[in-house]
């Protein structure tokens, strides 16, 4: 009997011993991780000791700034109190230096520091590793390959396509005005800019604003499939703008294995799928067109190729040079950047003009004297509206479409005032804070187009709505042209006024959004 009991207790002792060992190992790993986090925090505290900032919680950091819904107002307070830059703690072991001084900007943008992997990698499931996320030699190769797509000979005929898309939107607005003079414009402008980018960069011949009767922009079964696909895509981009930004700031969402199990992770995955379905359709359609008799040879003989044709021909002529994955990443990247940032810019420009009627009227008079009824706006007209251009730039100063970009220092840096940061530190170049910095722009909240008069002097890096340096926005001339066309044609047809009961609340995402939409009153001009 005693032998039998002994034989039963030995396995129990073994299991108990293994559990104790596992507990000790788990505790040791936990202590090691805690020591690493402590050591990293001490390193960061030492690195930023020269840069004062508002008080922060040891674990939650400056999270209270993000939760108030007034983050941009808090950011503007920093520019007044802390010169050049200030640290922002996301949580206890992660801090970013927020930069809003033109000399600091010039130094950082003049280097070749990579995008900060920690934050930008969260965009990879959505847009892949195209121009926005690539670094180093691969980025340079892709940039060099795609630069010809933005040659002025390519951009010239786009003006007519832009005007056509804007006119479709304005015809739609006229129909809606018979029901109500009030309109939330961001959704409409997004559809219009998507329509434009599809025609200009992706050789699409359809109409993404097809259902002019659908005033609410809801996905109704009766809506044409092109409209429903476009609206699904725009909603997916809107969701991803929020989800990616939310993930960056949540300490519990950093690890993929945990994030993809959460409800937000599931939403992210679904939105990525919807976005990819849209871009896959674009690629498939253009591939089919190029296989039509004579079409491929005609494209090859063009002096300058469109964006998608450059990508597809690079794939066809050198299969190793551009994989299917690379091709879709560039299409996903430019589809997003080519419509969403421009839609943000145009919407905020219209809101700014609505709130400053005297400047709106002066722009309108300039455009009327140049275009008459606007039926034949051309490339040459775009440089003949100086006051409208000044107003557009001042609106972009107040509301930059991309509020910030990030960098991870690949080597130490010493700024002009003698303060320095070590290699590996994260910096956020806040264009919004730069544009609202009273040390750079006197009375920064005042709308004053004369800041951009031809003879006005300013720092080379005081105005950066499209970033700067070698990684500036490749499509900035395309975007500015579209903004000019849209503003000119809209002001010829409508008088704009703000909705006093729904004032937009700017909120930083990947693109500058409004928390409650951008609502305007429109009056059709006779």
Coordinates of C-alpha atoms in Angstrom, one line a residue:
X1 CA 0.0 0.0 0.0
X2 CA 2.8 2.4 0.9
X3 CA 4.5 1.8 -2.4
X4 CA 1.2 2.6 -4.2
X5 CA 0.8 5.9 -2.4
X6 CA 4.4 6.9 -3.0
X7 CA 4.0 6.2 -6.7
X8 CA 0.9 8.5 -6.8
X9 CA 2.6 11.4 -5.0
X10 CA 5.7 11.5 -7.1
X11 CA 3.9 12.9 -10.2
X12 CA 2.1 15.4 -8.1
X13 CA 5.4 16.6 -6.6
X14 CA 6.8 16.8 -10.2
X15 CA 3.8 18.9 -11.4
X16 CA 4.1 21.1 -8.3
X17 CA 7.7 21.6 -8.9
X18 CA 7.2 22.5 -12.6
X19 CA 4.5 25.0 -11.6
X20 CA 6.8 26.6 -9.0
X21 CA 9.6 26.8 -11.6
X22 CA 7.2 28.3 -14.2
X23 CA 6.1 30.9 -11.6
X24 CA 9.7 31.8 -10.8
X25 CA 10.5 32.1 -14.5
X26 CA 7.4 34.3 -15.1
X27 CA 8.3 36.5 -12.1
X28 CA 11.9 36.8 -13.3
X29 CA 10.7 37.8 -16.8
X30 CA 8.3 40.3 -15.4
X31 CA 11.0 41.8 -13.2
X32 CA 13.4 41.9 -16.2
X33 CA 10.8 43.7 -18.3
X34 CA 10.1 46.1 -15.5
X35 CA 13.8 46.8 -15.3
X36 CA 14.1 47.4 -19.0
X37 CA 11.1 49.8 -19.0
X38 CA 12.6 51.7 -16.1
X39 CA 16.0 51.9 -17.8
X40 CA 14.3 53.1 -21.0
X41 CA 12.3 55.7 -19.1
X42 CA 15.5 57.0 -17.4
X43 CA 17.2 57.2 -20.8
X44 CA 14.3 59.2 -22.2
X45 CA 14.2 61.5 -19.1
X46 CA 17.8 62.3 -19.6
X47 CA 17.4 62.9 -23.3
X48 CA 14.6 65.4 -22.8
X49 CA 15.9 67.2 -19.7
X50 CA 16.7 70.3 -21.8
X51 CA 13.1 70.4 -23.1
X52 CA 10.4 71.5 -20.6
X53 CA 6.8 70.3 -21.0
X54 CA 3.5 70.3 -19.0
X55 CA 3.4 68.0 -16.0
X56 CA 2.6 64.4 -17.0
X57 CA 1.4 61.2 -15.2
X58 CA 4.1 58.6 -14.6
X59 CA 2.1 55.9 -16.4
X60 CA -0.6 57.7 -18.5
X61 CA 1.7 60.5 -19.7
X62 CA -0.1 63.5 -21.2
X63 CA -3.2 61.4 -22.0
X64 CA -5.5 64.0 -20.5
X65 CA -4.6 66.3 -23.4
X66 CA -6.0 63.7 -25.9
X67 CA -9.2 63.0 -23.9
X68 CA -10.5 66.5 -23.7
X69 CA -11.3 66.8 -27.4
X70 CA -9.3 70.0 -27.4
X71 CA -6.0 68.6 -28.2
X72 CA -5.1 71.2 -30.8
X73 CA -5.9 74.0 -28.4
X74 CA -3.5 72.4 -25.9
X75 CA -0.9 72.2 -28.6
X76 CA -1.2 75.9 -29.4
X77 CA -0.7 76.6 -25.7
X78 CA 2.6 74.7 -25.9
X79 CA 3.9 76.9 -28.7
X80 CA 3.3 80.0 -26.5
X81 CA 4.9 78.5 -23.3
X82 CA 7.7 76.2 -24.5
X83 CA 10.0 77.5 -27.3
X84 CA 10.7 75.5 -30.4
X85 CA 9.7 72.0 -29.1
X86 CA 8.3 70.2 -26.1
X87 CA 8.1 66.5 -25.1
X88 CA 4.7 64.7 -25.1
X89 CA 4.5 61.5 -23.2
X90 CA 2.1 58.9 -24.7
X91 CA 2.6 56.7 -21.7
X92 CA 5.2 56.0 -19.1
X93 CA 7.7 54.4 -21.5
X94 CA 7.1 56.3 -24.7
X95 CA 7.7 60.0 -25.3
X96 CA 7.9 62.0 -28.5
X97 CA 9.5 65.5 -29.0
X98 CA 6.8 67.7 -30.6
X99 CA 8.6 70.2 -32.9
X100 CA 7.1 73.5 -34.1
X101 CA 10.0 75.8 -34.9
X102 CA 11.1 76.5 -38.5
X103 CA 14.8 76.1 -37.7
X104 CA 14.2 72.8 -36.0
X105 CA 12.0 71.7 -39.0
X106 CA 14.7 72.7 -41.5
X107 CA 17.3 70.7 -39.7
X108 CA 15.2 67.5 -39.4
X109 CA 13.7 67.6 -42.9
X110 CA 17.1 68.2 -44.3
X111 CA 18.3 64.9 -43.0
X112 CA 17.4 61.4 -44.1
X113 CA 15.9 60.0 -40.9
X114 CA 13.4 57.3 -41.5
X115 CA 9.7 57.4 -40.6
X116 CA 9.2 56.3 -37.1
X117 CA 8.5 52.5 -37.4
X118 CA 6.5 52.3 -34.2
X119 CA 3.6 54.5 -35.4
X120 CA 3.7 54.2 -39.2
X121 CA 3.8 50.4 -39.2
X122 CA 0.2 50.5 -38.0
X123 CA -0.7 51.9 -41.5
X124 CA 1.0 49.0 -43.3
X125 CA -2.0 46.6 -43.2
X126 CA -3.9 49.4 -45.0
X127 CA -1.6 51.0 -47.5
X128 CA 1.4 48.7 -47.5
X129 CA 5.0 49.8 -48.0
X130 CA 4.7 52.4 -50.7
X131 CA 6.2 55.9 -50.9
X132 CA 4.6 57.0 -47.6
X133 CA 6.1 54.2 -45.5
X134 CA 9.2 53.1 -47.4
X135 CA 12.7 54.3 -46.3
X136 CA 16.2 54.2 -47.6
X137 CA 17.2 53.1 -51.1
X138 CA 13.9 51.4 -51.9
X139 CA 12.0 54.6 -51.2
X140 CA 14.4 56.6 -53.4
X141 CA 13.9 54.1 -56.3
X142 CA 10.1 54.3 -56.1
X143 CA 10.2 58.1 -55.8
X144 CA 12.5 58.4 -58.8
X145 CA 10.2 56.0 -60.8
X146 CA 7.0 57.9 -60.0
X147 CA 8.2 61.5 -60.2
X148 CA 7.6 61.7 -64.0
X149 CA 3.9 61.1 -63.3
X150 CA 3.7 64.7 -61.9
X151 CA 5.5 66.4 -64.8
X152 CA 3.7 69.6 -65.8
X153 CA 2.9 68.1 -69.3
X154 CA 0.9 65.4 -67.4
X155 CA -0.7 67.9 -65.0
X156 CA -1.9 70.3 -67.8
X157 CA -4.8 68.2 -69.2
X158 CA -5.9 67.2 -65.7
X159 CA -7.3 70.7 -65.2
X160 CA -10.2 69.8 -67.5
X161 CA -10.9 66.5 -65.7
X162 CA -10.8 68.3 -62.4
X163 CA -13.3 70.9 -63.6
X164 CA -15.6 68.2 -64.9
X165 CA -15.6 66.5 -61.5
X166 CA -16.3 69.7 -59.7
X167 CA -19.1 70.6 -62.0
X168 CA -20.8 67.3 -61.3
X169 CA -20.6 68.0 -57.6
X170 CA -22.0 71.5 -58.1
X171 CA -24.9 70.2 -60.2
X172 CA -25.6 67.9 -57.3
X173 CA -25.5 70.7 -54.8
X174 CA -28.1 72.7 -56.9
X175 CA -30.5 69.8 -56.7
X176 CA -30.0 69.5 -52.9
X177 CA -30.5 73.2 -52.4
X178 CA -34.1 72.9 -53.5
X179 CA -34.6 70.8 -50.3
X180 CA -32.3 72.6 -47.9
X181 CA -29.6 75.3 -48.1
X182 CA -27.6 73.6 -45.4
X183 CA -24.9 71.0 -46.4
X184 CA -22.2 68.9 -44.8
X185 CA -19.6 69.3 -47.5
X186 CA -16.7 67.0 -46.5
X187 CA -18.5 63.9 -47.8
X188 CA -19.3 65.5 -51.1
X189 CA -15.9 66.9 -51.6
X190 CA -14.4 63.5 -50.8
X191 CA -16.4 61.9 -53.5
X192 CA -15.4 64.6 -55.9
X193 CA -11.7 64.3 -55.2
X194 CA -11.9 60.5 -55.4
X195 CA -13.6 60.9 -58.8
X196 CA -10.8 63.2 -59.9
X197 CA -7.9 61.0 -58.8
X198 CA -9.5 58.0 -60.4
X199 CA -9.8 59.8 -63.8
X200 CA -6.4 61.6 -63.6
X201 CA -4.0 59.0 -62.1
X202 CA -5.8 55.7 -62.8
X203 CA -7.4 56.3 -66.2
X204 CA -10.9 55.5 -64.9
X205 CA -13.7 56.7 -67.2
X206 CA -16.7 56.3 -64.9
X207 CA -18.3 58.7 -62.5
X208 CA -18.0 58.2 -58.7
X209 CA -20.6 60.9 -58.0
X210 CA -23.1 59.0 -60.0
X211 CA -26.2 59.1 -57.8
X212 CA -27.1 62.8 -57.7
X213 CA -30.4 62.0 -56.1
X214 CA -28.9 60.5 -53.1
X215 CA -28.7 63.6 -50.8
X216 CA -27.6 61.8 -47.7
X217 CA -24.9 59.8 -49.3
X218 CA -26.1 56.6 -47.7
X219 CA -25.6 53.2 -49.3
X220 CA -29.0 52.5 -50.8
X221 CA -29.6 49.3 -52.8
X222 CA -30.8 51.5 -55.8
X223 CA -27.6 53.4 -55.9
X224 CA -25.3 52.6 -58.9
X225 CA -22.5 50.1 -58.0
X226 CA -19.8 52.6 -58.7
X227 CA -21.3 55.0 -56.2
X228 CA -21.8 52.3 -53.6
X229 CA -18.2 51.1 -54.0
X230 CA -16.9 54.7 -53.8
X231 CA -18.9 55.4 -50.7
X232 CA -17.8 52.2 -49.1
X233 CA -14.2 53.1 -49.8
X234 CA -14.6 56.7 -48.4
X235 CA -16.2 55.3 -45.2
X236 CA -13.3 52.8 -44.9
X237 CA -10.8 55.6 -45.2
X238 CA -12.6 57.6 -42.6
X239 CA -12.6 54.7 -40.2
X240 CA -9.0 53.9 -40.8
X241 CA -8.0 57.6 -40.1
X242 CA -9.6 57.2 -36.7
X243 CA -8.5 53.6 -35.9
X244 CA -4.8 54.0 -36.8
X245 CA -4.5 57.2 -34.8
X246 CA -6.3 55.6 -31.9
X247 CA -4.0 52.6 -31.9
X248 CA -0.8 54.8 -31.9
X249 CA -1.9 56.3 -28.6
X250 CA -3.1 53.2 -26.8
X251 CA -0.4 51.3 -24.8
X252 CA -2.5 48.1 -24.9
X253 CA -2.9 48.1 -28.7
X254 CA 0.8 48.1 -29.6
X255 CA 1.2 44.3 -30.0
X256 CA -0.5 42.9 -33.1
X257 CA -1.4 39.6 -31.3
X258 CA -3.5 41.5 -28.8
X259 CA -4.8 44.3 -31.1
X260 CA -6.3 42.0 -33.8
X261 CA -8.4 40.3 -31.1
X262 CA -10.1 43.5 -30.0
X263 CA -13.2 45.0 -31.5
X264 CA -11.2 47.9 -32.9
X265 CA -8.8 45.4 -34.5
X266 CA -11.7 43.7 -36.2
X267 CA -13.0 47.0 -37.5
X268 CA -9.5 47.8 -38.8
X269 CA -9.3 44.5 -40.6
X270 CA -12.7 45.0 -42.2
X271 CA -11.9 48.6 -43.3
X272 CA -8.6 47.4 -44.8
X273 CA -10.5 44.7 -46.8
X274 CA -12.9 47.3 -48.2
X275 CA -10.1 49.7 -49.2
X276 CA -8.2 46.9 -50.9
X277 CA -11.3 45.7 -52.8
X278 CA -11.5 49.2 -54.3
X279 CA -7.9 49.5 -55.3
X280 CA -7.8 45.9 -56.6
X281 CA -10.7 46.7 -58.9
X282 CA -8.8 49.7 -60.2
X283 CA -5.7 47.7 -61.0
X284 CA -7.7 44.8 -62.5
X285 CA -9.6 47.2 -64.8
X286 CA -6.6 49.0 -66.1
X287 CA -4.7 45.8 -66.7
X288 CA -7.6 44.6 -68.8
X289 CA -7.6 47.8 -70.7
X290 CA -3.9 47.5 -71.5
X291 CA -4.5 44.1 -73.0
X292 CA -6.9 45.5 -75.6
X293 CA -5.5 45.5 -79.1
X294 CA -3.1 48.4 -79.6
X295 CA -3.7 50.0 -76.2
X296 CA -0.4 48.8 -74.6
X297 CA 1.7 50.1 -77.6
X298 CA -0.2 53.4 -77.5
X299 CA 0.6 53.8 -73.8
X300 CA 4.3 52.9 -74.3
X301 CA 4.6 55.6 -77.0
X302 CA 3.3 58.3 -74.8
X303 CA 5.9 60.9 -73.8
X304 CA 4.7 61.0 -70.2
X305 CA 2.9 58.2 -68.5
X306 CA 0.1 58.4 -66.0
X307 CA 0.7 57.2 -62.4
X308 CA -0.8 53.7 -62.8
X309 CA 0.6 53.1 -66.2
X310 CA 4.1 53.8 -64.8
X311 CA 3.5 51.1 -62.2
X312 CA 2.0 48.6 -64.6
X313 CA 4.7 49.0 -67.2
X314 CA 7.4 48.7 -64.7
X315 CA 5.8 45.4 -63.6
X316 CA 5.5 44.1 -67.1
X317 CA 8.9 45.1 -68.3
X318 CA 10.8 44.0 -65.3
X319 CA 8.8 41.5 -63.1
X320 CA 11.5 41.5 -60.5
X321 CA 11.5 45.3 -60.2
X322 CA 8.0 45.8 -58.9
X323 CA 6.1 42.9 -57.2
X324 CA 2.3 42.7 -57.1
X325 CA 2.6 43.6 -53.4
X326 CA 4.7 46.8 -54.2
X327 CA 2.3 47.7 -57.0
X328 CA -0.8 47.6 -54.8
X329 CA 1.0 49.4 -52.0
X330 CA 1.7 52.4 -54.3
X331 CA -1.9 52.3 -55.6
X332 CA -3.3 52.1 -52.0
X333 CA -1.0 55.0 -50.9
X334 CA -1.8 57.3 -53.7
X335 CA -5.5 56.5 -53.8
X336 CA -5.6 57.6 -50.1
X337 CA -3.2 60.6 -50.3
X338 CA -4.5 61.7 -53.6
X339 CA -8.1 62.2 -52.5
X340 CA -8.3 62.4 -48.7
X341 CA -5.7 65.0 -48.0
X342 CA -7.0 67.2 -50.9
X343 CA -10.6 66.8 -49.7
X344 CA -9.5 68.0 -46.3
X345 CA -7.7 71.0 -47.8
X346 CA -10.6 72.0 -50.0
X347 CA -13.2 71.6 -47.3
X348 CA -11.3 73.7 -44.8
X349 CA -10.6 76.4 -47.4
X350 CA -14.3 76.6 -48.2
X351 CA -15.1 76.9 -44.4
X352 CA -12.5 79.6 -44.0
X353 CA -13.9 81.6 -46.9
X354 CA -17.4 81.1 -45.6
X355 CA -16.3 82.7 -42.3
X356 CA -14.6 85.6 -44.0
X357 CA -17.2 86.9 -46.5
X358 CA -15.2 90.0 -47.5
X359 CA -12.3 87.8 -48.7
X360 CA -14.7 85.4 -50.3
X361 CA -16.2 88.2 -52.3
X362 CA -12.8 89.6 -53.4
X363 CA -11.8 86.1 -54.6
X364 CA -15.1 85.8 -56.5
X365 CA -14.6 89.1 -58.2
X366 CA -11.1 88.1 -59.2
X367 CA -12.3 84.8 -60.6
X368 CA -15.3 86.4 -62.4
X369 CA -13.0 88.9 -64.2
X370 CA -10.8 86.0 -65.2
X371 CA -13.2 83.2 -66.1
X372 CA -16.6 84.8 -66.7
X373 CA -18.9 81.8 -66.2
X374 CA -16.0 79.4 -65.5
X375 CA -17.0 77.1 -68.3
X376 CA -13.5 77.0 -69.8
X377 CA -11.0 77.1 -66.9
X378 CA -7.5 76.1 -68.2
X379 CA -4.0 75.5 -66.9
X380 CA -3.0 79.0 -67.8
X381 CA -5.8 80.5 -65.6
X382 CA -4.3 78.8 -62.4
X383 CA -1.4 81.3 -62.2
X384 CA -3.7 84.3 -62.9
X385 CA -5.7 84.4 -59.6
X386 CA -3.1 85.8 -57.1
X387 CA -5.6 86.9 -54.4
X388 CA -7.4 83.6 -54.4
X389 CA -4.1 81.8 -54.2
X390 CA -3.1 83.9 -51.2
X391 CA -6.4 83.0 -49.5
X392 CA -5.9 79.3 -50.3
X393 CA -2.4 79.4 -48.7
X394 CA -3.6 81.2 -45.6
X395 CA -6.4 78.7 -45.2
X396 CA -3.8 75.9 -45.5
X397 CA -1.8 77.6 -42.8
X398 CA -4.7 77.6 -40.4
X399 CA -5.8 74.1 -41.4
X400 CA -2.9 72.0 -42.8
X401 CA -4.4 68.8 -44.4
X402 CA -1.6 66.7 -42.7
X403 CA -1.2 68.0 -39.2
X404 CA 2.1 66.2 -38.4
X405 CA 4.6 63.6 -39.6
X406 CA 7.0 61.5 -37.5
X407 CA 10.7 60.7 -37.7
X408 CA 13.1 58.4 -35.8
X409 CA 16.6 60.0 -35.5
X410 CA 19.1 57.8 -37.2
X411 CA 22.0 59.7 -35.6
X412 CA 22.3 62.4 -32.8
X413 CA 21.1 65.9 -33.6
X414 CA 22.1 69.3 -32.1
X415 CA 19.7 72.1 -32.8
X416 CA 20.6 75.7 -33.5
X417 CA 20.0 76.7 -29.9
X418 CA 22.4 74.1 -28.6
X419 CA 19.9 71.6 -27.3
X420 CA 20.3 68.0 -28.6
X421 CA 18.7 64.6 -28.9
X422 CA 20.4 61.2 -29.1
X423 CA 20.1 58.6 -31.9
X424 CA 16.8 56.6 -31.8
X425 CA 14.7 59.3 -30.3
X426 CA 11.2 59.9 -31.8
X427 CA 10.2 63.4 -33.1
X428 CA 6.8 64.6 -34.3
X429 CA 7.0 67.5 -36.8
X430 CA 3.7 69.3 -36.0
X431 CA 2.8 71.5 -39.0
X432 CA -0.4 72.5 -37.2
X433 CA 1.6 73.9 -34.2
X434 CA 4.2 75.5 -36.5
X435 CA 1.5 77.3 -38.4
X436 CA -0.1 78.5 -35.2
X437 CA 3.2 79.4 -33.5
X438 CA 3.0 83.1 -32.5
X439 CA 6.8 83.4 -32.6
X440 CA 6.6 82.5 -36.3
X441 CA 3.2 84.0 -37.3
X442 CA 2.1 87.1 -35.4
X443 CA -1.5 86.9 -34.4
X444 CA -1.7 83.3 -35.8
X445 CA -5.5 82.9 -35.3
X446 CA -6.2 85.9 -37.6
X447 CA -7.0 85.1 -41.2
X448 CA -4.7 87.4 -43.1
X449 CA -4.0 86.5 -46.8
X450 CA -1.5 89.3 -47.0
X451 CA 1.0 87.0 -45.2
X452 CA 1.3 85.3 -48.7
X453 CA 1.6 88.5 -50.8
X454 CA 4.3 88.1 -53.5
X455 CA 6.6 90.5 -51.6
X456 CA 6.0 89.0 -48.1
X457 CA 9.1 87.6 -46.4
X458 CA 9.1 84.4 -44.3
X459 CA 11.3 81.6 -43.1
X460 CA 11.7 78.9 -45.7
X461 CA 10.3 76.3 -43.3
X462 CA 7.5 78.5 -41.7
X463 CA 4.8 77.2 -44.1
X464 CA 4.8 73.4 -44.7
X465 CA 1.3 72.2 -45.7
X466 CA 2.9 69.5 -47.8
X467 CA 5.9 68.8 -45.6
X468 CA 9.4 69.7 -46.9
X469 CA 12.8 68.3 -47.8
X470 CA 13.4 65.3 -50.0
X471 CA 10.3 63.6 -48.6
X472 CA 7.8 66.4 -49.4
X473 CA 4.5 65.5 -50.9
X474 CA 5.1 64.2 -54.5
X475 CA 1.6 65.2 -55.5
X476 CA 1.5 68.7 -54.0
X477 CA 1.2 70.5 -57.4
X478 CA -1.6 68.2 -58.4
X479 CA -3.3 69.0 -55.1
X480 CA -2.9 72.8 -55.3
X481 CA -4.2 72.8 -58.9
X482 CA -7.3 70.8 -57.8
X483 CA -7.8 73.2 -54.9
X484 CA -7.7 76.2 -57.2
X485 CA -10.1 74.7 -59.7
X486 CA -12.5 73.7 -57.0
X487 CA -12.5 77.0 -55.2
X488 CA -12.8 79.0 -58.4
X489 CA -15.8 77.0 -59.8
X490 CA -17.6 76.8 -56.4
X491 CA -17.3 80.6 -55.8
X492 CA -18.8 81.3 -59.3
X493 CA -21.9 79.2 -58.5
X494 CA -22.5 79.7 -54.7
X495 CA -22.2 82.1 -51.9
X496 CA -20.9 80.3 -48.8
X497 CA -21.8 81.0 -45.1
X498 CA -21.1 79.1 -41.9
X499 CA -23.7 77.2 -40.0
X500 CA -23.7 79.1 -36.6
X501 CA -25.1 76.0 -34.8
X502 CA -22.5 73.5 -36.1
X503 CA -19.1 75.1 -35.9
X504 CA -16.5 72.5 -37.0
X505 CA -14.1 71.2 -34.4
X506 CA -10.7 70.4 -35.9
X507 CA -9.3 67.1 -34.7
X508 CA -5.9 65.6 -35.7
X509 CA -6.0 62.3 -37.4
X510 CA -3.7 61.1 -40.2
X511 CA -5.6 63.9 -42.1
X512 CA -7.0 67.0 -40.4
X513 CA -10.7 66.2 -39.9
X514 CA -13.6 67.9 -38.1
X515 CA -15.1 66.0 -35.2
X516 CA -18.6 67.1 -36.3
X517 CA -18.3 67.5 -40.0
X518 CA -18.0 70.8 -42.0
X519 CA -21.4 72.3 -42.3
X520 CA -22.1 75.3 -44.6
X521 CA -25.1 77.3 -45.9
X522 CA -25.0 77.7 -49.7
X523 CA -26.9 80.3 -51.7
X524 CA -27.1 79.8 -55.5
X525 CA -25.8 82.9 -57.3
X526 CA -28.0 84.2 -60.2

